[in-house]
JSON list of C-alpha atoms in Angstrom, two decimals:
[
{"chain": "A", "resi": 210, "resn": "MET", "atom": "CA", "xyz": [-18.84, -25.55, -5.19]},
{"chain": "A", "resi": 211, "resn": "PRO", "atom": "CA", "xyz": [-16.40, -22.49, -5.72]},
{"chain": "A", "resi": 212, "resn": "THR", "atom": "CA", "xyz": [-13.52, -22.56, -3.25]},
{"chain": "A", "resi": 213, "resn": "THR", "atom": "CA", "xyz": [-13.13, -19.46, -0.95]},
{"chain": "A", "resi": 214, "resn": "VAL", "atom": "CA", "xyz": [-10.45, -18.13, -2.91]},
{"chain": "A", "resi": 215, "resn": "GLU", "atom": "CA", "xyz": [-12.54, -18.02, -5.74]},
{"chain": "A", "resi": 216, "resn": "THR", "atom": "CA", "xyz": [-15.57, -16.60, -4.16]},
{"chain": "A", "resi": 217, "resn": "VAL", "atom": "CA", "xyz": [-13.42, -13.87, -2.72]},
{"chain": "A", "resi": 218, "resn": "ARG", "atom": "CA", "xyz": [-11.78, -13.29, -6.20]},
{"chain": "A", "resi": 219, "resn": "ASP", "atom": "CA", "xyz": [-15.11, -13.08, -7.81]},
{"chain": "A", "resi": 220, "resn": "ALA", "atom": "CA", "xyz": [-16.77, -10.51, -5.19]},
{"chain": "A", "resi": 221, "resn": "LEU", "atom": "CA", "xyz": [-13.55, -8.33, -5.37]},
{"chain": "A", "resi": 222, "resn": "VAL", "atom": "CA", "xyz": [-13.37, -8.21, -9.02]},
{"chain": "A", "resi": 223, "resn": "GLN", "atom": "CA", "xyz": [-16.97, -7.49, -9.24]},
{"chain": "A", "resi": 224, "resn": "ALA", "atom": "CA", "xyz": [-16.74, -4.46, -6.78]},
{"chain": "A", "resi": 225, "resn": "ARG", "atom": "CA", "xyz": [-13.63, -3.02, -8.36]},
{"chain": "A", "resi": 226, "resn": "ARG", "atom": "CA", "xyz": [-15.39, -3.15, -11.59]},
{"chain": "A", "resi": 227, "resn": "ASP", "atom": "CA", "xyz": [-18.48, -1.44, -10.35]},
{"chain": "A", "resi": 228, "resn": "ARG", "atom": "CA", "xyz": [-16.63, 0.72, -8.07]},
{"chain": "A", "resi": 229, "resn": "SER", "atom": "CA", "xyz": [-19.08, -0.52, -5.31]},
{"chain": "A", "resi": 230, "resn": "LEU", "atom": "CA", "xyz": [-18.79, -1.94, -1.44]},
{"chain": "A", "resi": 231, "resn": "ILE", "atom": "CA", "xyz": [-19.28, -5.58, -0.14]},
{"chain": "A", "resi": 232, "resn": "GLU", "atom": "CA", "xyz": [-20.67, -6.28, 3.02]},
{"chain": "A", "resi": 233, "resn": "THR", "atom": "CA", "xyz": [-18.32, -8.64, 4.56]},
{"chain": "A", "resi": 234, "resn": "ALA", "atom": "CA", "xyz": [-21.00, -10.90, 6.07]},
{"chain": "A", "resi": 235, "resn": "LYS", "atom": "CA", "xyz": [-21.30, -12.22, 2.80]},
{"chain": "A", "resi": 236, "resn": "LEU", "atom": "CA", "xyz": [-17.85, -13.36, 2.02]},
{"chain": "A", "resi": 237, "resn": "PRO", "atom": "CA", "xyz": [-16.30, -16.29, 3.35]},
{"chain": "A", "resi": 238, "resn": "VAL", "atom": "CA", "xyz": [-12.94, -15.59, 5.39]},
{"chain": "A", "resi": 239, "resn": "PRO", "atom": "CA", "xyz": [-9.86, -17.09, 3.67]},
{"chain": "A", "resi": 240, "resn": "GLU", "atom": "CA", "xyz": [-8.28, -19.46, 6.53]},
{"chain": "A", "resi": 241, "resn": "THR", "atom": "CA", "xyz": [-4.71, -18.31, 6.35]},
{"chain": "A", "resi": 242, "resn": "LEU", "atom": "CA", "xyz": [-2.66, -15.45, 5.30]},
{"chain": "A", "resi": 243, "resn": "ALA", "atom": "CA", "xyz": [-1.32, -17.41, 2.28]},
{"chain": "A", "resi": 244, "resn": "GLU", "atom": "CA", "xyz": [-5.08, -18.10, 1.02]},
{"chain": "A", "resi": 245, "resn": "GLY", "atom": "CA", "xyz": [-5.41, -14.19, 1.33]},
{"chain": "A", "resi": 246, "resn": "LEU", "atom": "CA", "xyz": [-2.42, -13.75, -0.83]},
{"chain": "A", "resi": 247, "resn": "ALA", "atom": "CA", "xyz": [-3.65, -16.11, -3.39]},
{"chain": "A", "resi": 248, "resn": "ALA", "atom": "CA", "xyz": [-7.00, -14.41, -3.62]},
{"chain": "A", "resi": 249, "resn": "GLN", "atom": "CA", "xyz": [-5.33, -11.10, -4.04]},
{"chain": "A", "resi": 250, "resn": "ALA", "atom": "CA", "xyz": [-3.07, -12.53, -6.86]},
{"chain": "A", "resi": 251, "resn": "ALA", "atom": "CA", "xyz": [-6.37, -14.00, -8.40]},
{"chain": "A", "resi": 252, "resn": "VAL", "atom": "CA", "xyz": [-7.84, -10.69, -8.23]},
{"chain": "A", "resi": 253, "resn": "GLY", "atom": "CA", "xyz": [-5.05, -8.83, -10.11]},
{"chain": "A", "resi": 254, "resn": "ARG", "atom": "CA", "xyz": [-5.09, -11.78, -12.52]},
{"chain": "A", "resi": 255, "resn": "ALA", "atom": "CA", "xyz": [-8.84, -11.46, -13.30]},
{"chain": "A", "resi": 256, "resn": "LEU", "atom": "CA", "xyz": [-8.57, -7.39, -13.89]},
{"chain": "A", "resi": 257, "resn": "GLY", "atom": "CA", "xyz": [-5.52, -7.71, -15.57]},
{"chain": "A", "resi": 258, "resn": "LEU", "atom": "CA", "xyz": [-3.66, -5.52, -13.20]},
{"chain": "A", "resi": 259, "resn": "ALA", "atom": "CA", "xyz": [-0.23, -4.20, -13.98]},
{"chain": "A", "resi": 260, "resn": "GLU", "atom": "CA", "xyz": [2.47, -5.07, -11.20]},
{"chain": "A", "resi": 261, "resn": "ALA", "atom": "CA", "xyz": [3.75, -1.39, -11.10]},
{"chain": "A", "resi": 262, "resn": "GLY", "atom": "CA", "xyz": [4.48, -1.67, -7.29]},
{"chain": "A", "resi": 263, "resn": "TRP", "atom": "CA", "xyz": [3.98, -2.95, -3.92]},
{"chain": "A", "resi": 264, "resn": "LYS", "atom": "CA", "xyz": [3.02, -1.88, -0.60]},
{"chain": "A", "resi": 265, "resn": "VAL", "atom": "CA", "xyz": [4.89, -3.86, 1.73]},
{"chain": "A", "resi": 266, "resn": "GLY", "atom": "CA", "xyz": [4.45, -5.02, 5.34]},
{"chain": "A", "resi": 267, "resn": "ILE", "atom": "CA", "xyz": [4.32, -7.35, 8.24]},
{"chain": "A", "resi": 268, "resn": "ALA", "atom": "CA", "xyz": [1.76, -9.38, 9.83]},
{"chain": "A", "resi": 269, "resn": "GLU", "atom": "CA", "xyz": [1.47, -9.75, 13.64]},
{"chain": "A", "resi": 270, "resn": "ASP", "atom": "CA", "xyz": [2.65, -13.16, 13.46]},
{"chain": "A", "resi": 271, "resn": "GLY", "atom": "CA", "xyz": [5.78, -11.80, 11.60]},
{"chain": "A", "resi": 272, "resn": "THR", "atom": "CA", "xyz": [4.85, -13.02, 8.09]},
{"chain": "A", "resi": 273, "resn": "PRO", "atom": "CA", "xyz": [5.91, -10.44, 5.35]},
{"chain": "A", "resi": 274, "resn": "ILE", "atom": "CA", "xyz": [3.05, -9.29, 3.29]},
{"chain": "A", "resi": 275, "resn": "ALA", "atom": "CA", "xyz": [2.37, -7.04, 0.29]},
{"chain": "A", "resi": 276, "resn": "GLY", "atom": "CA", "xyz": [-0.38, -5.51, -1.76]},
{"chain": "A", "resi": 277, "resn": "LEU", "atom": "CA", "xyz": [-0.26, -4.95, -5.32]},
{"chain": "A", "resi": 278, "resn": "MET", "atom": "CA", "xyz": [-0.22, -1.16, -6.26]},
{"chain": "A", "resi": 279, "resn": "PRO", "atom": "CA", "xyz": [-1.06, -1.30, -10.18]},
{"chain": "A", "resi": 280, "resn": "GLY", "atom": "CA", "xyz": [-1.29, 2.24, -10.99]},
{"chain": "A", "resi": 281, "resn": "PRO", "atom": "CA", "xyz": [-1.04, 4.50, -12.99]},
{"chain": "A", "resi": 282, "resn": "TYR", "atom": "CA", "xyz": [0.05, 6.80, -10.15]},
{"chain": "A", "resi": 283, "resn": "LEU", "atom": "CA", "xyz": [-1.11, 10.11, -9.69]},
{"chain": "A", "resi": 284, "resn": "ALA", "atom": "CA", "xyz": [0.94, 13.36, -9.62]},
{"chain": "A", "resi": 285, "resn": "PRO", "atom": "CA", "xyz": [0.51, 15.93, -7.11]},
{"chain": "A", "resi": 286, "resn": "GLY", "atom": "CA", "xyz": [-2.61, 18.25, -7.71]},
{"chain": "A", "resi": 287, "resn": "ASP", "atom": "CA", "xyz": [-4.33, 15.34, -9.38]},
{"chain": "A", "resi": 288, "resn": "VAL", "atom": "CA", "xyz": [-8.01, 14.49, -8.47]},
{"chain": "A", "resi": 289, "resn": "TYR", "atom": "CA", "xyz": [-8.97, 11.02, -6.45]},
{"chain": "A", "resi": 290, "resn": "GLU", "atom": "CA", "xyz": [-12.14, 9.69, -7.32]},
{"chain": "A", "resi": 291, "resn": "GLY", "atom": "CA", "xyz": [-13.76, 7.85, -4.47]},
{"chain": "A", "resi": 292, "resn": "ALA", "atom": "CA", "xyz": [-16.52, 5.14, -4.63]},
{"chain": "A", "resi": 293, "resn": "ILE", "atom": "CA", "xyz": [-19.96, 6.52, -3.02]},
{"chain": "A", "resi": 294, "resn": "GLY", "atom": "CA", "xyz": [-19.97, 5.59, 0.80]},
{"chain": "A", "resi": 295, "resn": "ALA", "atom": "CA", "xyz": [-16.30, 4.38, 0.73]},
{"chain": "A", "resi": 296, "resn": "GLU", "atom": "CA", "xyz": [-14.22, 5.56, 3.83]},
{"chain": "A", "resi": 297, "resn": "LEU", "atom": "CA", "xyz": [-10.76, 7.38, 2.65]},
{"chain": "A", "resi": 298, "resn": "ARG", "atom": "CA", "xyz": [-7.70, 7.38, 4.54]},
{"chain": "A", "resi": 299, "resn": "VAL", "atom": "CA", "xyz": [-4.72, 9.31, 4.07]},
{"chain": "A", "resi": 300, "resn": "GLU", "atom": "CA", "xyz": [-1.16, 7.88, 4.41]},
{"chain": "A", "resi": 301, "resn": "ILE", "atom": "CA", "xyz": [2.09, 9.84, 4.33]},
{"chain": "A", "resi": 302, "resn": "GLU", "atom": "CA", "xyz": [4.89, 7.48, 3.26]},
{"chain": "A", "resi": 303, "resn": "LEU", "atom": "CA", "xyz": [8.44, 7.26, 1.79]},
{"chain": "A", "resi": 304, "resn": "ALA", "atom": "CA", "xyz": [8.44, 5.34, -1.54]},
{"chain": "A", "resi": 305, "resn": "LEU", "atom": "CA", "xyz": [11.62, 3.64, -3.48]},
{"chain": "A", "resi": 306, "resn": "ARG", "atom": "CA", "xyz": [12.03, 3.12, -7.14]},
{"chain": "A", "resi": 307, "resn": "LEU", "atom": "CA", "xyz": [13.61, -0.25, -8.15]},
{"chain": "A", "resi": 308, "resn": "SER", "atom": "CA", "xyz": [16.39, 0.37, -10.62]},
{"chain": "A", "resi": 309, "resn": "ARG", "atom": "CA", "xyz": [17.01, -3.12, -11.01]},
{"chain": "A", "resi": 310, "resn": "ASP", "atom": "CA", "xyz": [15.37, -6.41, -10.43]},
{"chain": "A", "resi": 311, "resn": "VAL", "atom": "CA", "xyz": [15.45, -8.25, -6.79]},
{"chain": "A", "resi": 312, "resn": "PRO", "atom": "CA", "xyz": [15.14, -11.74, -7.61]},
{"chain": "A", "resi": 313, "resn": "PHE", "atom": "CA", "xyz": [13.38, -14.15, -5.14]},
{"chain": "A", "resi": 314, "resn": "ARG", "atom": "CA", "xyz": [16.32, -16.26, -3.58]},
{"chain": "A", "resi": 315, "resn": "PRO", "atom": "CA", "xyz": [14.96, -18.27, -0.40]},
{"chain": "A", "resi": 316, "resn": "GLY", "atom": "CA", "xyz": [17.95, -19.28, 1.74]},
{"chain": "A", "resi": 317, "resn": "GLN", "atom": "CA", "xyz": [20.33, -16.34, 0.81]},
{"chain": "A", "resi": 318, "resn": "PRO", "atom": "CA", "xyz": [18.56, -13.15, 2.59]},
{"chain": "A", "resi": 319, "resn": "TYR", "atom": "CA", "xyz": [19.21, -9.76, 1.24]},
{"chain": "A", "resi": 320, "resn": "SER", "atom": "CA", "xyz": [20.93, -7.17, 3.56]},
{"chain": "A", "resi": 321, "resn": "ARG", "atom": "CA", "xyz": [19.57, -3.68, 4.12]},
{"chain": "A", "resi": 322, "resn": "ALA", "atom": "CA", "xyz": [22.45, -2.31, 2.17]},
{"chain": "A", "resi": 323, "resn": "GLU", "atom": "CA", "xyz": [21.87, -4.74, -0.96]},
{"chain": "A", "resi": 324, "resn": "LEU", "atom": "CA", "xyz": [18.28, -3.40, -1.22]},
{"chain": "A", "resi": 325, "resn": "LEU", "atom": "CA", "xyz": [19.14, 0.20, -1.03]},
{"chain": "A", "resi": 326, "resn": "ALA", "atom": "CA", "xyz": [21.67, -0.52, -3.81]},
{"chain": "A", "resi": 327, "resn": "CYS", "atom": "CA", "xyz": [18.86, -1.63, -5.95]},
{"chain": "A", "resi": 328, "resn": "CYS", "atom": "CA", "xyz": [16.74, 1.56, -5.65]},
{"chain": "A", "resi": 329, "resn": "ASP", "atom": "CA", "xyz": [17.97, 4.69, -7.70]},
{"chain": "A", "resi": 330, "resn": "LYS", "atom": "CA", "xyz": [15.18, 7.15, -6.35]},
{"chain": "A", "resi": 331, "resn": "ALA", "atom": "CA", "xyz": [13.19, 7.84, -3.37]},
{"chain": "A", "resi": 332, "resn": "TYR", "atom": "CA", "xyz": [9.98, 9.76, -3.08]},
{"chain": "A", "resi": 333, "resn": "LEU", "atom": "CA", "xyz": [7.53, 11.49, -0.95]},
{"chain": "A", "resi": 334, "resn": "GLY", "atom": "CA", "xyz": [4.39, 9.49, -1.43]},
{"chain": "A", "resi": 335, "resn": "ILE", "atom": "CA", "xyz": [0.56, 9.43, -0.42]},
{"chain": "A", "resi": 336, "resn": "GLU", "atom": "CA", "xyz": [-1.65, 6.41, -0.53]},
{"chain": "A", "resi": 337, "resn": "ILE", "atom": "CA", "xyz": [-5.45, 6.78, -0.33]},
{"chain": "A", "resi": 338, "resn": "VAL", "atom": "CA", "xyz": [-6.59, 3.67, 1.42]},
{"chain": "A", "resi": 339, "resn": "GLU", "atom": "CA", "xyz": [-10.03, 2.60, 0.04]},
{"chain": "A", "resi": 340, "resn": "SER", "atom": "CA", "xyz": [-11.17, -0.65, 0.65]},
{"chain": "A", "resi": 341, "resn": "ARG", "atom": "CA", "xyz": [-13.97, -2.54, -1.43]},
{"chain": "A", "resi": 342, "resn": "LEU", "atom": "CA", "xyz": [-14.90, -3.87, 2.18]},
{"chain": "A", "resi": 343, "resn": "ALA", "atom": "CA", "xyz": [-17.66, -1.76, 3.76]},
{"chain": "A", "resi": 344, "resn": "ASN", "atom": "CA", "xyz": [-17.07, -0.78, 7.39]},
{"chain": "A", "resi": 345, "resn": "TRP", "atom": "CA", "xyz": [-13.88, -2.42, 7.42]},
{"chain": "A", "resi": 346, "resn": "PHE", "atom": "CA", "xyz": [-11.84, -0.39, 10.03]},
{"chain": "A", "resi": 347, "resn": "GLY", "atom": "CA", "xyz": [-11.03, -2.82, 12.86]},
{"chain": "A", "resi": 348, "resn": "LYS", "atom": "CA", "xyz": [-13.80, -5.40, 11.74]},
{"chain": "A", "resi": 349, "resn": "VAL", "atom": "CA", "xyz": [-12.26, -7.34, 8.86]},
{"chain": "A", "resi": 350, "resn": "ALA", "atom": "CA", "xyz": [-10.09, -10.50, 9.43]},
{"chain": "A", "resi": 351, "resn": "PHE", "atom": "CA", "xyz": [-6.71, -10.00, 8.18]},
{"chain": "A", "resi": 352, "resn": "PRO", "atom": "CA", "xyz": [-6.69, -12.59, 5.50]},
{"chain": "A", "resi": 353, "resn": "LEU", "atom": "CA", "xyz": [-9.56, -10.99, 3.84]},
{"chain": "A", "resi": 354, "resn": "TRP", "atom": "CA", "xyz": [-7.98, -7.39, 4.15]},
{"chain": "A", "resi": 355, "resn": "LEU", "atom": "CA", "xyz": [-4.90, -9.00, 2.48]},
{"chain": "A", "resi": 356, "resn": "ALA", "atom": "CA", "xyz": [-7.09, -10.30, -0.49]},
{"chain": "A", "resi": 357, "resn": "ASP", "atom": "CA", "xyz": [-8.02, -6.81, -0.92]},
{"chain": "A", "resi": 358, "resn": "ALA", "atom": "CA", "xyz": [-4.65, -5.74, -1.35]},
{"chain": "A", "resi": 359, "resn": "MET", "atom": "CA", "xyz": [-4.74, -4.12, 2.34]},
{"chain": "A", "resi": 360, "resn": "GLY", "atom": "CA", "xyz": [-7.17, -1.55, 0.83]},
{"chain": "A", "resi": 361, "resn": "HIS", "atom": "CA", "xyz": [-4.95, 0.01, -1.44]},
{"chain": "A", "resi": 362, "resn": "GLY", "atom": "CA", "xyz": [-7.06, 2.75, -3.34]},
{"chain": "A", "resi": 363, "resn": "GLY", "atom": "CA", "xyz": [-4.46, 4.75, -5.21]},
{"chain": "A", "resi": 364, "resn": "TYR", "atom": "CA", "xyz": [-1.01, 6.27, -4.75]},
{"chain": "A", "resi": 365, "resn": "ILE", "atom": "CA", "xyz": [0.16, 9.96, -5.67]},
{"chain": "A", "resi": 366, "resn": "LEU", "atom": "CA", "xyz": [4.08, 10.04, -6.52]},
{"chain": "A", "resi": 367, "resn": "GLY", "atom": "CA", "xyz": [5.32, 13.12, -5.07]},
{"chain": "A", "resi": 368, "resn": "PRO", "atom": "CA", "xyz": [8.39, 15.04, -5.30]},
{"chain": "A", "resi": 369, "resn": "GLU", "atom": "CA", "xyz": [11.70, 13.16, -5.20]},
{"chain": "A", "resi": 370, "resn": "ILE", "atom": "CA", "xyz": [13.76, 13.30, -2.05]},
{"chain": "A", "resi": 371, "resn": "ASP", "atom": "CA", "xyz": [17.11, 12.22, -0.44]},
{"chain": "A", "resi": 372, "resn": "ILE", "atom": "CA", "xyz": [17.17, 8.59, -0.45]},
{"chain": "A", "resi": 373, "resn": "LYS", "atom": "CA", "xyz": [19.18, 8.88, 3.11]},
{"chain": "A", "resi": 374, "resn": "THR", "atom": "CA", "xyz": [15.99, 10.18, 4.64]},
{"chain": "A", "resi": 375, "resn": "LEU", "atom": "CA", "xyz": [15.34, 6.48, 5.09]},
{"chain": "A", "resi": 376, "resn": "ASP", "atom": "CA", "xyz": [18.34, 5.90, 7.34]},
{"chain": "A", "resi": 377, "resn": "ASP", "atom": "CA", "xyz": [16.94, 8.66, 10.12]},
{"chain": "A", "resi": 378, "resn": "LEU", "atom": "CA", "xyz": [13.18, 10.12, 10.42]},
{"chain": "A", "resi": 379, "resn": "GLY", "atom": "CA", "xyz": [14.32, 12.22, 13.23]},
{"chain": "A", "resi": 380, "resn": "GLY", "atom": "CA", "xyz": [12.89, 16.14, 13.10]},
{"chain": "A", "resi": 381, "resn": "LEU", "atom": "CA", "xyz": [10.48, 15.04, 10.35]},
{"chain": "A", "resi": 382, "resn": "GLY", "atom": "CA", "xyz": [6.67, 15.90, 10.92]},
{"chain": "A", "resi": 383, "resn": "CYS", "atom": "CA", "xyz": [3.57, 14.48, 8.94]},
{"chain": "A", "resi": 384, "resn": "PHE", "atom": "CA", "xyz": [0.83, 17.18, 8.31]},
{"chain": "A", "resi": 385, "resn": "ILE", "atom": "CA", "xyz": [-2.55, 16.89, 6.87]},
{"chain": "A", "resi": 386, "resn": "SER", "atom": "CA", "xyz": [-5.47, 19.23, 6.12]},
{"chain": "A", "resi": 387, "resn": "LEU", "atom": "CA", "xyz": [-8.66, 19.16, 4.45]},
{"chain": "A", "resi": 388, "resn": "ASN", "atom": "CA", "xyz": [-10.21, 22.19, 3.15]},
{"chain": "A", "resi": 389, "resn": "GLY", "atom": "CA", "xyz": [-7.97, 24.51, 5.11]},
{"chain": "A", "resi": 390, "resn": "VAL", "atom": "CA", "xyz": [-8.72, 22.39, 8.69]},
{"chain": "A", "resi": 391, "resn": "THR", "atom": "CA", "xyz": [-5.72, 20.86, 10.07]},
{"chain": "A", "resi": 392, "resn": "ILE", "atom": "CA", "xyz": [-6.62, 17.17, 10.56]},
{"chain": "A", "resi": 393, "resn": "TYR", "atom": "CA", "xyz": [-3.39, 15.51, 11.41]},
{"chain": "A", "resi": 394, "resn": "ASP", "atom": "CA", "xyz": [-0.36, 17.10, 12.60]},
{"chain": "A", "resi": 395, "resn": "GLN", "atom": "CA", "xyz": [2.27, 14.86, 14.48]},
{"chain": "A", "resi": 396, "resn": "PRO", "atom": "CA", "xyz": [5.89, 13.52, 14.27]},
{"chain": "A", "resi": 397, "resn": "ALA", "atom": "CA", "xyz": [6.64, 11.11, 11.59]},
{"chain": "A", "resi": 398, "resn": "VAL", "atom": "CA", "xyz": [7.04, 7.71, 13.20]},
{"chain": "A", "resi": 399, "resn": "HIS", "atom": "CA", "xyz": [7.21, 4.19, 11.50]},
{"chain": "A", "resi": 400, "resn": "GLY", "atom": "CA", "xyz": [5.43, 1.46, 13.02]},
{"chain": "A", "resi": 401, "resn": "ASN", "atom": "CA", "xyz": [8.71, -0.64, 12.59]},
{"chain": "A", "resi": 402, "resn": "GLY", "atom": "CA", "xyz": [11.24, 1.90, 13.39]},
{"chain": "A", "resi": 403, "resn": "ASP", "atom": "CA", "xyz": [13.29, 1.50, 10.23]},
{"chain": "A", "resi": 404, "resn": "PRO", "atom": "CA", "xyz": [11.13, 1.79, 7.04]},
{"chain": "A", "resi": 405, "resn": "MET", "atom": "CA", "xyz": [13.25, -0.58, 5.28]},
{"chain": "A", "resi": 406, "resn": "VAL", "atom": "CA", "xyz": [12.15, -3.24, 7.78]},
{"chain": "A", "resi": 407, "resn": "PRO", "atom": "CA", "xyz": [8.90, -4.21, 5.85]},
{"chain": "A", "resi": 408, "resn": "PHE", "atom": "CA", "xyz": [10.66, -3.98, 2.36]},
{"chain": "A", "resi": 409, "resn": "LEU", "atom": "CA", "xyz": [13.40, -6.39, 3.58]},
{"chain": "A", "resi": 410, "resn": "ALA", "atom": "CA", "xyz": [11.08, -8.74, 5.16]},
{"chain": "A", "resi": 411, "resn": "TRP", "atom": "CA", "xyz": [9.32, -8.95, 1.79]},
{"chain": "A", "resi": 412, "resn": "ALA", "atom": "CA", "xyz": [12.35, -9.23, -0.13]},
{"chain": "A", "resi": 413, "resn": "ASN", "atom": "CA", "xyz": [13.44, -12.39, 1.82]},
{"chain": "A", "resi": 414, "resn": "ARG", "atom": "CA", "xyz": [9.86, -13.99, 1.93]},
{"chain": "A", "resi": 415, "resn": "LYS", "atom": "CA", "xyz": [9.82, -17.64, 1.96]},
{"chain": "A", "resi": 416, "resn": "ARG", "atom": "CA", "xyz": [7.07, -18.05, -0.72]},
{"chain": "A", "resi": 417, "resn": "ASP", "atom": "CA", "xyz": [6.86, -15.99, -4.11]},
{"chain": "A", "resi": 418, "resn": "ASP", "atom": "CA", "xyz": [3.02, -15.65, -3.64]},
{"chain": "A", "resi": 419, "resn": "LEU", "atom": "CA", "xyz": [2.25, -12.51, -5.57]},
{"chain": "A", "resi": 420, "resn": "GLY", "atom": "CA", "xyz": [4.98, -11.50, -8.08]},
{"chain": "A", "resi": 421, "resn": "GLY", "atom": "CA", "xyz": [8.44, -10.36, -8.35]},
{"chain": "A", "resi": 422, "resn": "LEU", "atom": "CA", "xyz": [10.40, -7.16, -7.42]},
{"chain": "A", "resi": 423, "resn": "ARG", "atom": "CA", "xyz": [11.35, -6.00, -10.63]},
{"chain": "A", "resi": 424, "resn": "ALA", "atom": "CA", "xyz": [13.22, -2.66, -11.87]},
{"chain": "A", "resi": 425, "resn": "GLY", "atom": "CA", "xyz": [11.13, 0.17, -12.30]},
{"chain": "A", "resi": 426, "resn": "GLN", "atom": "CA", "xyz": [8.57, -0.77, -9.80]},
{"chain": "A", "resi": 427, "resn": "ILE", "atom": "CA", "xyz": [7.54, 1.46, -6.92]},
{"chain": "A", "resi": 428, "resn": "ILE", "atom": "CA", "xyz": [7.89, 0.03, -3.27]},
{"chain": "A", "resi": 429, "resn": "THR", "atom": "CA", "xyz": [6.15, 2.02, -0.58]},
{"chain": "A", "resi": 430, "resn": "THR", "atom": "CA", "xyz": [7.68, 1.49, 2.74]},
{"chain": "A", "resi": 431, "resn": "GLY", "atom": "CA", "xyz": [4.62, 2.10, 5.07]},
{"chain": "A", "resi": 432, "resn": "SER", "atom": "CA", "xyz": [2.91, 4.92, 6.61]},
{"chain": "A", "resi": 433, "resn": "LEU", "atom": "CA", "xyz": [4.57, 7.61, 8.82]},
{"chain": "A", "resi": 434, "resn": "CYS", "atom": "CA", "xyz": [1.41, 8.81, 10.30]},
{"chain": "A", "resi": 435, "resn": "GLY", "atom": "CA", "xyz": [-0.76, 5.55, 10.42]},
{"chain": "A", "resi": 436, "resn": "GLY", "atom": "CA", "xyz": [-4.25, 5.88, 8.12]},
{"chain": "A", "resi": 437, "resn": "VAL", "atom": "CA", "xyz": [-5.68, 9.31, 8.80]},
{"chain": "A", "resi": 438, "resn": "LEU", "atom": "CA", "xyz": [-9.30, 9.07, 8.60]},
{"chain": "A", "resi": 439, "resn": "SER", "atom": "CA", "xyz": [-10.53, 11.82, 5.81]},
{"chain": "A", "resi": 440, "resn": "PRO", "atom": "CA", "xyz": [-14.10, 13.42, 7.27]},
{"chain": "A", "resi": 441, "resn": "GLY", "atom": "CA", "xyz": [-15.11, 14.55, 3.91]},
{"chain": "A", "resi": 442, "resn": "LYS", "atom": "CA", "xyz": [-14.00, 15.33, 0.49]},
{"chain": "A", "resi": 443, "resn": "GLY", "atom": "CA", "xyz": [-12.20, 18.26, -0.99]},
{"chain": "A", "resi": 444, "resn": "GLU", "atom": "CA", "xyz": [-8.71, 19.83, -1.03]},
{"chain": "A", "resi": 445, "resn": "VAL", "atom": "CA", "xyz": [-6.04, 18.01, 0.89]},
{"chain": "A", "resi": 446, "resn": "VAL", "atom": "CA", "xyz": [-2.61, 19.18, 1.83]},
{"chain": "A", "resi": 447, "resn": "THR", "atom": "CA", "xyz": [-0.04, 16.81, 3.05]},
{"chain": "A", "resi": 448, "resn": "LYS", "atom": "CA", "xyz": [3.23, 17.50, 4.28]},
{"chain": "A", "resi": 449, "resn": "LEU", "atom": "CA", "xyz": [6.47, 15.65, 5.22]},
{"chain": "A", "resi": 450, "resn": "SER", "atom": "CA", "xyz": [8.02, 18.75, 6.72]},
{"chain": "A", "resi": 451, "resn": "PRO", "atom": "CA", "xyz": [10.59, 20.29, 6.22]},
{"chain": "A", "resi": 452, "resn": "LEU", "atom": "CA", "xyz": [10.77, 17.93, 3.06]},
{"chain": "A", "resi": 453, "resn": "ALA", "atom": "CA", "xyz": [8.20, 18.22, 0.83]},
{"chain": "A", "resi": 454, "resn": "THR", "atom": "CA", "xyz": [4.42, 19.23, 0.04]},
{"chain": "A", "resi": 455, "resn": "VAL", "atom": "CA", "xyz": [1.80, 17.30, -1.73]},
{"chain": "A", "resi": 456, "resn": "ALA", "atom": "CA", "xyz": [-1.75, 18.60, -2.68]},
{"chain": "A", "resi": 457, "resn": "LEU", "atom": "CA", "xyz": [-4.68, 16.67, -4.11]},
{"chain": "A", "resi": 458, "resn": "THR", "atom": "CA", "xyz": [-8.41, 16.39, -4.19]},
{"chain": "A", "resi": 459, "resn": "LEU", "atom": "CA", "xyz": [-10.80, 13.94, -2.99]},
{"chain": "A", "resi": 460, "resn": "ARG", "atom": "CA", "xyz": [-13.84, 13.57, -4.86]}
]
């Protein structure tokens, strides 16, 4: 009899290969966040995904979490191909590139300054959230969402920005339009206040459930606009005003 992790792994692997969606009622739910992370890691191994980067976060109970971003990363102007029927959400983010490894070292927490010293570049990043789980929004148990890498679909690595931007978000705005129609225009706000908080939490995690933080990886620090639902497909323009703009096509 397959375990919950094995059942979830097999379903997500098949859905990603087929570019199809899973009705969540057909899946067992991992009992814990650790089991959800284990299922995510098993999916990555089964698909042979590269550990090119991570989206980091903090669960409601304070547990550090992460989702694999395997790349290859899209460039501004590229086309993102969504699965038929999938819900696509757009997130404007700040991303960092690791210039050296950040070894797992329980009992010896990293400081914010140490982590920043391990990064050589910052970018405007645009994440497309596209879960393999059908009708997921507000309806999926978090360990199952974690098993699906928190719905990571793709990532556009935009222009390089000053790394000091992470120290102060004041005066920044997030703008998104679809086919010339504005769908979001609000000040940039991070859910944890400081965009470095989830990265710091993951670097200081108690268990090494997924994989290492290594030189060359991209770490995205969380959305500055929440997850903005795209009401359709077409030409998308995103701006982190006044710093940078990224255009892409959803298809």
